[in-house]
Amino acid sequence: VEVVRTDFKFSEEEELFRKALIEFCERYIAPVWVELDEKGGGIPPELYKRCAEQGITSIIYPEEYGGMGGTFTMACIAGEVLGYYDPSIAIPVGTVVVTNGWTAILTFYGTEEAKSEILPKVAEGTGFFGIATTEPQGGSDIPGIKTRAVRKDGKWVINGEKAYISGVKEVLDLSWGGGWFLLAYTKPELLHRGQTAFAFLAKKDGEVVPGFEHTLYEDWGRCGLSCGGFTLTDAEIEDKYMIGKEGHGFYHTMEGFNLARIILSATTIGSARWALDQAKEWITTRKLFGRPISKFQNISYRFAELYAKLEAARLAVYRAAWVADQIYVEKKPGWKRTDLNVPASIAKMMGPETCHEVYEQVLKWYGAYGYTRECPVFRGHHGTWSYIIGAEGAQDVQRYIIAREVIGREYVRWE
Ligand SMILES: Cc1cc2nc3c(=O)[nH]c(=O)nc-3n(C[C@H](O)[C@H](O)[C@H](O)COP(=O)(O)OP(=O)(O)OC[C@H]3O[C@@H](n4cnc5c(N)ncnc54)[C@H](O)[C@@H]3O)c2cc1C
């Protein structure tokens, strides 16, 4: 479907949602984000619960599971607002991005039993639900995963190792628990067509499941959200936790990445907007040679350039969210799920990369002060950098997807 223009204005409902979130963030997020980033150790359960009570962990799924029955546009609004108030994007990723992206896939393809068990817990803020595909040998190579699920005595027995997974400490700290959309091979001989997705709960009803052992990493950015790894040794999963059909896991993973990438990109837009607002204040008050440095045109013109690039990236993000809404929320005839591949990858390319360009420049405008820990701007730079590194899919993988879809698979794929 050709998309040239969407409605450029938020609806009244979206605008009310945005304003309520701004008030919420000014009260609960702005005062704590620096301390959380400094201290590390994950999102405190009380704060996660507060965010959930505000509705932001459960925007997409229907009210019958405790959700808001909202749209991907609303999820992006939440991502952008939270990204502005926690520019390290730890809280927005932990409460808006992974939760909404991957509960959406559970909502679309999970069993009734799994949805009724997990979704209300995420909505009330006692449970977390994220994504676990990456393994130590490489995150981009999804067909290269080694985790295996084998059928035994009416259950699935899983062995494997997942690495660089967001939310490990949150799952363990929250009172009910939670887990991840987990990808494993059920028929390795079929390559990616032999991969199956499960809702793997590492902890539920307050108990950690047998066979789960975790480790936590010491990241240098986005420290307010934990990142860890885990091994599964003969961990058992019941049939009801299979997401979609056996052998469809790879495709659901790609769909989930499309959705999470859009919401993530919205958080980087929010973070970069915060950085530009900080910069505006700085360049208009910092005086050199008897005038504010904004009078130097290398500074004000570059500001204008970054502002324009950010607006373009922002439009790309909301355009992708709008496409996601046509496909998954409105279920408009004529749209295919794969229609989201290019818009989502454009959003993921432009959001984090424009954000990176903004921070790189803004930090230079701050001079030596920007290089001190007292100036919080570096925290936004460090936190959003994780999405240049590759969280929610490496940047060049986005280029690959766009090239493959636009130039043609036969000219781009190397298999
Ligand atoms: C803070 C953080 C949080 C994360 N949270 C999660 C999580 O919750 N769940 C989860 O499953 N994973 C998570 N990840 C892992 C993330 O998904 C991976 O980092 C990502 O998929 C890239 O994998 P990799 O890091 O192993 O890099 P690799 O896949 O080893 O890539 C290395 C380099 O090769 C390039 N490359 C790879 N393939 C191609 C290609 N086909 N074409 C061109 N270039 C290519 C990449 O661009 C990259 O520069 C997280 C990562 C970080 C940093």
Short mmCIF file of C-alpha atoms and ligand atoms in Angstrom, two decimals:
data_model
loop_
_atom_site.label_atom_id
_atom_site.label_comp_id
_atom_site.label_asym_id
_atom_site.label_seq_id
_atom_site.Cartn_x
_atom_site.Cartn_y
_atom_site.Cartn_z
CA VAL A 1 0.00 0.00 0.00
CA GLU A 2 1.32 3.42 -0.96
CA VAL A 3 1.42 5.81 2.01
CA VAL A 4 2.17 9.43 1.21
CA ARG A 5 0.29 11.19 3.93
CA THR A 6 -1.31 10.35 7.25
CA ASP A 7 -3.29 12.65 9.50
CA PHE A 8 -0.65 15.00 10.87
CA LYS A 9 -2.62 15.92 13.98
CA PHE A 10 -3.23 13.83 17.08
CA SER A 11 -6.91 13.14 17.77
CA GLU A 12 -8.56 14.69 20.83
CA GLU A 13 -8.26 11.38 22.69
CA GLU A 14 -4.57 11.06 21.79
CA GLU A 15 -3.90 14.62 22.88
CA LEU A 16 -5.60 14.03 26.25
CA PHE A 17 -3.56 10.86 26.70
CA ARG A 18 -0.37 12.77 25.89
CA LYS A 19 -1.14 15.57 28.34
CA ALA A 20 -1.98 13.13 31.13
CA LEU A 21 1.34 11.38 30.50
CA ILE A 22 3.27 14.65 30.62
CA GLU A 23 1.76 15.39 34.03
CA PHE A 24 2.54 11.86 35.19
CA CYS A 25 6.15 12.07 34.01
CA GLU A 26 6.74 15.49 35.54
CA ARG A 27 5.61 14.09 38.87
CA TYR A 28 7.09 10.60 38.90
CA ILE A 29 9.79 10.22 36.21
CA ALA A 30 11.62 13.55 35.94
CA PRO A 31 12.67 13.58 39.63
CA VAL A 32 14.12 10.04 39.62
CA TRP A 33 15.64 9.21 36.23
CA VAL A 34 19.15 10.51 36.94
CA GLU A 35 19.36 8.65 40.24
CA LEU A 36 18.10 5.43 38.64
CA ASP A 37 20.64 5.77 35.83
CA GLU A 38 23.45 6.42 38.30
CA LYS A 39 22.50 3.60 40.65
CA GLY A 40 21.48 0.95 38.11
CA GLY A 41 19.75 -2.18 39.31
CA GLY A 42 16.57 -2.04 37.30
CA ILE A 43 13.23 -0.27 37.51
CA PRO A 44 12.02 -0.35 41.13
CA PRO A 45 8.82 -2.44 41.40
CA GLU A 46 6.86 0.51 42.89
CA LEU A 47 7.74 2.70 39.93
CA TYR A 48 6.93 -0.05 37.42
CA LYS A 49 3.56 -0.51 39.14
CA ARG A 50 2.87 3.20 39.04
CA CYS A 51 3.57 3.26 35.30
CA ALA A 52 1.29 0.24 34.86
CA GLU A 53 -1.49 1.94 36.79
CA GLN A 54 -1.14 4.86 34.39
CA GLY A 55 -1.91 2.32 31.64
CA ILE A 56 1.39 2.49 29.81
CA THR A 57 2.39 -1.18 30.07
CA SER A 58 -0.88 -2.31 28.50
CA ILE A 59 -1.78 0.18 25.78
CA ILE A 60 -2.51 -2.24 22.97
CA TYR A 61 -4.38 -5.19 24.39
CA PRO A 62 -8.12 -5.22 25.06
CA GLU A 63 -9.85 -4.25 28.29
CA GLU A 64 -10.94 -7.85 28.94
CA TYR A 65 -7.27 -8.60 29.76
CA GLY A 66 -6.83 -5.39 31.75
CA GLY A 67 -5.45 -3.39 28.82
CA MET A 68 -6.47 -0.07 27.28
CA GLY A 69 -7.45 -1.41 23.85
CA GLY A 70 -5.44 1.44 22.32
CA THR A 71 -3.32 1.92 19.23
CA PHE A 72 0.34 1.81 18.21
CA THR A 73 0.12 5.56 17.70
CA MET A 74 -0.75 5.85 21.40
CA ALA A 75 2.14 3.56 22.30
CA CYS A 76 4.44 5.91 20.33
CA ILE A 77 3.00 8.93 22.11
CA ALA A 78 3.79 7.21 25.43
CA GLY A 79 7.26 6.26 24.18
CA GLU A 80 8.01 9.80 23.06
CA VAL A 81 6.75 11.45 26.26
CA LEU A 82 8.57 9.00 28.54
CA GLY A 83 11.70 9.30 26.39
CA TYR A 84 11.60 13.05 26.96
CA TYR A 85 11.35 12.67 30.74
CA ASP A 86 13.80 9.78 31.01
CA PRO A 87 16.17 10.49 28.11
CA SER A 88 18.36 7.54 29.09
CA ILE A 89 15.23 5.64 27.89
CA ALA A 90 15.49 2.97 30.61
CA ILE A 91 11.99 3.49 32.03
CA PRO A 92 10.32 3.96 28.63
CA VAL A 93 11.91 0.81 27.21
CA GLY A 94 11.02 -1.23 30.31
CA THR A 95 7.45 -0.01 30.60
CA VAL A 96 6.36 1.03 27.10
CA VAL A 97 8.52 -0.53 24.37
CA VAL A 98 9.13 -4.19 25.14
CA THR A 99 5.94 -4.66 27.16
CA ASN A 100 3.64 -3.24 24.49
CA GLY A 101 5.54 -4.67 21.53
CA TRP A 102 5.64 -8.23 22.80
CA THR A 103 2.33 -8.39 24.64
CA ALA A 104 0.84 -7.35 21.29
CA ILE A 105 2.24 -10.54 19.73
CA LEU A 106 0.95 -12.57 22.69
CA THR A 107 -2.46 -10.92 22.22
CA PHE A 108 -2.58 -11.70 18.49
CA TYR A 109 -1.26 -15.27 18.59
CA GLY A 110 -1.22 -16.56 22.21
CA THR A 111 -3.68 -19.05 23.67
CA GLU A 112 -6.65 -17.82 25.67
CA GLU A 113 -5.19 -19.39 28.84
CA ALA A 114 -1.79 -17.71 28.48
CA LYS A 115 -3.34 -14.33 27.69
CA SER A 116 -5.72 -14.44 30.67
CA GLU A 117 -2.87 -15.43 32.95
CA ILE A 118 -0.11 -13.03 31.81
CA LEU A 119 -1.72 -9.89 30.39
CA PRO A 120 -3.63 -8.77 33.53
CA LYS A 121 -0.41 -9.09 35.56
CA VAL A 122 1.48 -6.83 33.15
CA ALA A 123 -1.45 -4.39 33.25
CA GLU A 124 -1.53 -4.24 37.05
CA GLY A 125 2.26 -3.90 37.24
CA THR A 126 3.16 -7.12 39.04
CA GLY A 127 4.42 -8.85 35.89
CA PHE A 128 6.85 -8.07 33.05
CA PHE A 129 6.77 -9.45 29.50
CA GLY A 130 9.67 -8.86 27.12
CA ILE A 131 11.63 -10.58 24.35
CA ALA A 132 14.35 -13.22 24.46
CA THR A 133 15.74 -14.19 21.08
CA THR A 134 19.40 -13.12 21.32
CA GLU A 135 22.04 -15.74 22.16
CA PRO A 136 25.75 -15.33 22.89
CA GLN A 137 26.78 -16.39 19.37
CA GLY A 138 24.97 -13.46 17.69
CA GLY A 139 21.69 -11.57 17.85
CA SER A 140 21.23 -10.65 14.19
CA ASP A 141 21.44 -14.26 13.05
CA ILE A 142 18.05 -15.46 14.28
CA PRO A 143 18.20 -18.76 12.31
CA GLY A 144 21.54 -19.37 14.10
CA ILE A 145 19.98 -19.74 17.58
CA LYS A 146 20.76 -22.95 19.44
CA THR A 147 17.98 -23.10 22.03
CA ARG A 148 15.98 -26.32 21.59
CA ALA A 149 12.50 -27.29 22.74
CA VAL A 150 11.83 -31.01 22.71
CA ARG A 151 8.44 -32.65 23.29
CA LYS A 152 8.47 -35.00 26.29
CA ASP A 153 5.61 -36.39 28.39
CA GLY A 154 3.09 -33.89 27.04
CA LYS A 155 5.31 -30.85 27.71
CA TRP A 156 8.12 -28.95 26.01
CA VAL A 157 11.55 -29.33 27.59
CA ILE A 158 13.81 -26.39 26.79
CA ASN A 159 17.59 -26.15 26.88
CA GLY A 160 19.63 -23.17 25.77
CA GLU A 161 21.13 -19.83 26.62
CA LYS A 162 19.83 -16.32 26.00
CA ALA A 163 22.02 -13.21 26.27
CA TYR A 164 21.58 -9.43 26.55
CA ILE A 165 17.97 -9.68 27.61
CA SER A 166 16.20 -6.62 28.99
CA GLY A 167 14.17 -7.02 32.15
CA VAL A 168 15.87 -9.96 33.89
CA LYS A 169 16.02 -8.22 37.26
CA GLU A 170 12.56 -6.70 36.81
CA VAL A 171 11.07 -10.19 36.33
CA LEU A 172 12.80 -11.41 39.49
CA ASP A 173 11.91 -8.29 41.53
CA LEU A 174 8.24 -8.02 40.62
CA SER A 175 5.89 -9.81 43.00
CA TRP A 176 4.14 -12.00 40.41
CA GLY A 177 7.13 -12.26 38.02
CA GLY A 178 6.91 -12.64 34.25
CA GLY A 179 9.13 -13.60 31.36
CA TRP A 180 9.65 -13.27 27.66
CA PHE A 181 8.55 -14.14 24.17
CA LEU A 182 11.18 -16.84 23.71
CA LEU A 183 12.30 -18.36 20.43
CA ALA A 184 13.52 -21.98 20.23
CA TYR A 185 14.00 -24.65 17.60
CA THR A 186 11.42 -27.42 17.68
CA LYS A 187 12.50 -28.84 14.26
CA PRO A 188 16.06 -27.65 13.56
CA GLU A 189 16.21 -29.57 10.28
CA LEU A 190 13.64 -27.12 8.84
CA LEU A 191 15.90 -24.11 9.61
CA HIS A 192 13.88 -20.95 10.38
CA ARG A 193 10.66 -22.77 9.52
CA GLY A 194 11.41 -25.08 12.44
CA GLN A 195 11.43 -22.29 15.04
CA THR A 196 8.63 -21.92 17.55
CA ALA A 197 7.76 -19.11 19.95
CA PHE A 198 6.76 -19.59 23.58
CA ALA A 199 5.69 -17.32 26.41
CA PHE A 200 8.37 -18.43 28.83
CA LEU A 201 7.67 -17.38 32.41
CA ALA A 202 10.87 -17.40 34.49
CA LYS A 203 8.87 -16.51 37.57
CA LYS A 204 5.17 -16.78 38.23
CA ASP A 205 3.06 -16.50 41.36
CA GLY A 206 6.23 -15.31 43.07
CA GLU A 207 8.21 -18.53 42.34
CA VAL A 208 11.21 -18.84 40.02
CA VAL A 209 10.75 -21.88 37.76
CA PRO A 210 13.16 -24.85 37.93
CA GLY A 211 15.96 -24.89 35.33
CA PHE A 212 16.28 -21.08 35.10
CA GLU A 213 19.61 -19.48 36.05
CA HIS A 214 20.40 -15.87 35.39
CA THR A 215 23.25 -13.43 35.26
CA LEU A 216 23.20 -9.60 35.16
CA TYR A 217 25.47 -7.38 33.06
CA GLU A 218 26.99 -4.08 34.00
CA ASP A 219 25.97 -1.83 31.11
CA TRP A 220 27.31 1.69 30.68
CA GLY A 221 24.03 3.22 29.58
CA ARG A 222 20.28 2.82 30.06
CA CYS A 223 21.26 1.63 33.55
CA GLY A 224 17.83 2.13 35.09
CA LEU A 225 16.63 -0.97 33.21
CA SER A 226 18.40 -4.26 33.82
CA CYS A 227 20.00 -6.32 31.09
CA GLY A 228 21.04 -9.90 31.73
CA GLY A 229 21.34 -13.41 30.39
CA PHE A 230 19.94 -16.75 31.37
CA THR A 231 20.37 -20.46 30.82
CA LEU A 232 17.56 -22.94 30.63
CA THR A 233 18.34 -26.48 31.71
CA ASP A 234 15.47 -28.88 31.12
CA ALA A 235 13.02 -26.06 31.82
CA GLU A 236 9.46 -27.23 31.16
CA ILE A 237 6.83 -25.31 29.23
CA GLU A 238 3.23 -26.35 28.84
CA ASP A 239 1.47 -26.31 25.47
CA LYS A 240 -0.70 -23.39 26.50
CA TYR A 241 2.37 -21.15 26.38
CA MET A 242 3.10 -21.77 22.71
CA ILE A 243 2.63 -18.51 20.77
CA GLY A 244 1.13 -19.17 17.36
CA LYS A 245 1.62 -22.47 15.58
CA GLU A 246 4.65 -24.72 15.80
CA GLY A 247 7.12 -23.58 13.12
CA HIS A 248 5.74 -20.03 12.95
CA GLY A 249 8.04 -18.56 15.62
CA PHE A 250 10.43 -16.87 13.20
CA TYR A 251 7.60 -14.98 11.50
CA HIS A 252 6.05 -13.83 14.79
CA THR A 253 9.52 -12.69 15.89
CA MET A 254 9.82 -10.52 12.79
CA GLU A 255 6.34 -9.07 13.38
CA GLY A 256 7.16 -8.31 17.01
CA PHE A 257 10.41 -6.63 16.00
CA ASN A 258 8.54 -4.42 13.54
CA LEU A 259 6.16 -3.26 16.28
CA ALA A 260 8.75 -2.84 19.05
CA ARG A 261 11.11 -1.01 16.67
CA ILE A 262 8.51 1.67 16.00
CA ILE A 263 7.74 2.29 19.68
CA LEU A 264 11.45 2.23 20.52
CA SER A 265 12.16 4.80 17.84
CA ALA A 266 9.53 7.05 19.41
CA THR A 267 11.47 6.96 22.70
CA THR A 268 14.65 8.08 20.91
CA ILE A 269 12.71 10.98 19.36
CA GLY A 270 11.57 12.01 22.85
CA SER A 271 15.11 11.74 24.19
CA ALA A 272 16.56 13.81 21.33
CA ARG A 273 13.84 16.45 21.73
CA TRP A 274 14.85 16.74 25.39
CA ALA A 275 18.49 17.12 24.34
CA LEU A 276 17.60 19.88 21.86
CA ASP A 277 15.52 21.68 24.51
CA GLN A 278 18.49 21.51 26.89
CA ALA A 279 20.72 22.79 24.10
CA LYS A 280 18.41 25.70 23.32
CA GLU A 281 18.61 26.80 26.94
CA TRP A 282 22.41 26.39 26.93
CA ILE A 283 23.25 28.12 23.65
CA THR A 284 21.04 31.10 24.47
CA THR A 285 22.55 31.64 27.95
CA ARG A 286 26.18 30.58 27.51
CA LYS A 287 28.03 33.79 26.56
CA LEU A 288 31.36 33.93 24.74
CA PHE A 289 32.95 36.97 23.14
CA GLY A 290 30.20 39.06 24.74
CA ARG A 291 27.23 37.32 23.13
CA PRO A 292 25.19 34.11 23.52
CA ILE A 293 26.78 31.34 21.47
CA SER A 294 23.50 30.96 19.53
CA LYS A 295 24.61 34.13 17.69
CA PHE A 296 27.36 32.10 16.02
CA GLN A 297 25.72 30.80 12.92
CA ASN A 298 27.62 27.51 12.97
CA ILE A 299 25.65 26.85 16.14
CA SER A 300 22.18 28.20 15.32
CA TYR A 301 22.19 26.82 11.76
CA ARG A 302 23.31 23.42 12.96
CA PHE A 303 20.57 23.57 15.58
CA ALA A 304 18.05 24.25 12.81
CA GLU A 305 19.41 21.36 10.77
CA LEU A 306 19.13 18.92 13.67
CA TYR A 307 15.66 20.19 14.52
CA ALA A 308 14.54 19.56 10.94
CA LYS A 309 16.09 16.09 10.84
CA LEU A 310 14.39 15.20 14.09
CA GLU A 311 11.00 16.37 12.80
CA ALA A 312 11.50 14.20 9.70
CA ALA A 313 12.43 11.19 11.86
CA ARG A 314 9.43 11.86 14.08
CA LEU A 315 7.10 11.82 11.06
CA ALA A 316 8.67 8.55 9.91
CA VAL A 317 7.97 7.02 13.33
CA TYR A 318 4.33 8.11 13.47
CA ARG A 319 3.80 7.07 9.86
CA ALA A 320 5.03 3.58 10.76
CA ALA A 321 2.75 3.54 13.82
CA TRP A 322 -0.16 4.55 11.61
CA VAL A 323 0.61 1.68 9.22
CA ALA A 324 0.76 -0.71 12.22
CA ASP A 325 -2.67 0.58 13.29
CA GLN A 326 -4.14 -0.03 9.83
CA ILE A 327 -2.88 -3.61 9.87
CA TYR A 328 -3.31 -4.74 13.46
CA VAL A 329 -5.85 -2.43 15.10
CA GLU A 330 -8.19 -1.30 12.32
CA LYS A 331 -7.54 -4.52 10.34
CA LYS A 332 -8.17 -2.58 7.13
CA PRO A 333 -8.64 -4.71 4.01
CA GLY A 334 -5.80 -4.59 1.52
CA TRP A 335 -3.03 -4.33 4.10
CA LYS A 336 -0.54 -7.17 4.63
CA ARG A 337 1.56 -7.65 7.77
CA THR A 338 4.69 -7.40 5.65
CA ASP A 339 3.61 -3.87 4.57
CA LEU A 340 5.11 -2.79 7.89
CA ASN A 341 8.64 -4.06 7.13
CA VAL A 342 9.88 -0.95 5.33
CA PRO A 343 8.15 1.75 7.45
CA ALA A 344 9.29 0.05 10.69
CA SER A 345 12.90 -0.26 9.51
CA ILE A 346 12.91 3.34 8.28
CA ALA A 347 11.70 4.41 11.74
CA LYS A 348 14.40 2.32 13.46
CA MET A 349 17.08 3.69 11.14
CA MET A 350 16.05 7.31 11.46
CA GLY A 351 15.02 7.50 15.14
CA PRO A 352 18.16 6.23 16.91
CA GLU A 353 20.56 7.63 14.28
CA THR A 354 19.10 11.14 14.34
CA CYS A 355 19.08 10.94 18.13
CA HIS A 356 22.76 9.97 18.08
CA GLU A 357 23.58 12.88 15.77
CA VAL A 358 21.75 15.27 18.11
CA TYR A 359 23.65 14.08 21.21
CA GLU A 360 27.01 14.12 19.47
CA GLN A 361 26.50 17.77 18.54
CA VAL A 362 24.79 18.95 21.72
CA LEU A 363 27.58 17.54 23.88
CA LYS A 364 30.10 19.58 21.88
CA TRP A 365 28.09 22.76 22.46
CA TYR A 366 28.34 22.13 26.20
CA GLY A 367 32.13 22.11 26.04
CA ALA A 368 33.93 20.73 29.11
CA TYR A 369 30.83 20.96 31.28
CA GLY A 370 29.20 18.34 29.06
CA TYR A 371 32.06 15.99 29.90
CA THR A 372 31.29 16.06 33.63
CA ARG A 373 28.87 13.74 35.38
CA GLU A 374 27.04 16.77 36.74
CA CYS A 375 25.68 17.54 33.27
CA PRO A 376 23.07 14.81 32.63
CA VAL A 377 23.19 15.04 28.82
CA PHE A 378 25.72 12.20 28.52
CA ARG A 379 23.16 9.86 30.10
CA GLY A 380 20.83 10.37 27.15
CA HIS A 381 23.72 9.74 24.78
CA HIS A 382 24.82 6.55 26.56
CA GLY A 383 21.29 5.19 26.97
CA THR A 384 20.11 5.70 23.40
CA TRP A 385 23.43 4.37 22.05
CA SER A 386 22.25 0.84 22.98
CA TYR A 387 19.90 1.14 20.00
CA ILE A 388 22.74 2.06 17.68
CA ILE A 389 24.62 -0.99 19.00
CA GLY A 390 21.72 -3.17 18.04
CA ALA A 391 18.96 -3.57 20.61
CA GLU A 392 15.70 -4.28 18.70
CA GLY A 393 17.86 -5.12 15.70
CA ALA A 394 21.18 -3.75 14.45
CA GLN A 395 21.06 -0.59 12.32
CA ASP A 396 22.55 -2.29 9.26
CA VAL A 397 19.93 -5.01 9.55
CA GLN A 398 17.36 -2.22 9.00
CA ARG A 399 19.29 -1.21 5.87
CA TYR A 400 19.27 -4.84 4.77
CA ILE A 401 15.49 -5.09 5.22
CA ILE A 402 14.81 -1.87 3.30
CA ALA A 403 17.22 -2.87 0.51
CA ARG A 404 15.72 -6.36 0.30
CA GLU A 405 12.15 -5.05 0.05
CA VAL A 406 12.86 -2.15 -2.30
CA ILE A 407 15.59 -3.50 -4.61
CA GLY A 408 14.22 -7.03 -4.54
CA ARG A 409 15.03 -10.14 -2.55
CA GLU A 410 16.73 -11.92 -5.44
CA TYR A 411 19.27 -9.09 -5.80
CA VAL A 412 19.99 -8.59 -2.10
CA ARG A 413 19.73 -11.90 -0.28
CA TRP A 414 22.91 -13.91 -0.19
CA GLU A 415 21.52 -17.35 0.79
C1 LIG B 1 21.00 -2.71 26.06
C2 LIG B 1 20.59 -3.87 25.22
C3 LIG B 1 19.37 -4.52 25.49
C4 LIG B 1 18.99 -5.63 24.75
N1 LIG B 1 17.81 -6.27 25.05
C5 LIG B 1 17.46 -7.39 24.37
C6 LIG B 1 16.28 -8.13 24.72
O1 LIG B 1 15.51 -7.72 25.59
N2 LIG B 1 16.02 -9.28 24.07
C7 LIG B 1 16.82 -9.78 23.09
O2 LIG B 1 16.52 -10.83 22.56
N3 LIG B 1 17.96 -9.12 22.74
C8 LIG B 1 18.28 -7.94 23.36
N4 LIG B 1 19.43 -7.26 23.02
C9 LIG B 1 20.30 -7.81 22.01
C10 LIG B 1 20.07 -7.21 20.64
O3 LIG B 1 18.90 -7.72 20.06
C11 LIG B 1 21.32 -7.52 19.82
O4 LIG B 1 22.35 -6.67 20.30
C12 LIG B 1 21.11 -7.32 18.33
O5 LIG B 1 20.20 -8.24 17.79
C13 LIG B 1 22.46 -7.47 17.59
O6 LIG B 1 23.04 -8.67 17.93
P1 LIG B 1 24.57 -8.72 18.51
O7 LIG B 1 24.68 -7.70 19.54
O8 LIG B 1 24.85 -10.14 18.84
O9 LIG B 1 25.42 -8.25 17.28
P2 LIG B 1 25.77 -9.17 15.97
O10 LIG B 1 24.52 -9.81 15.49
O11 LIG B 1 26.91 -10.04 16.31
O12 LIG B 1 26.20 -8.07 14.95
C14 LIG B 1 27.54 -7.55 14.90
C15 LIG B 1 27.66 -6.55 13.78
O13 LIG B 1 27.38 -7.18 12.52
C16 LIG B 1 26.45 -6.41 11.77
N5 LIG B 1 25.54 -7.31 11.02
C17 LIG B 1 24.99 -8.45 11.45
N6 LIG B 1 24.24 -9.01 10.50
C18 LIG B 1 24.30 -8.19 9.43
C19 LIG B 1 23.72 -8.23 8.13
N7 LIG B 1 22.94 -9.23 7.74
N8 LIG B 1 23.98 -7.22 7.31
C20 LIG B 1 24.80 -6.20 7.68
N9 LIG B 1 25.39 -6.12 8.90
C21 LIG B 1 25.13 -7.11 9.76
C22 LIG B 1 25.65 -5.64 12.81
O14 LIG B 1 25.18 -4.43 12.28
C23 LIG B 1 26.69 -5.39 13.89
O15 LIG B 1 27.36 -4.19 13.66
C24 LIG B 1 19.82 -6.11 23.71
C25 LIG B 1 21.01 -5.44 23.42
C26 LIG B 1 21.39 -4.33 24.15
C27 LIG B 1 22.66 -3.62 23.80
#
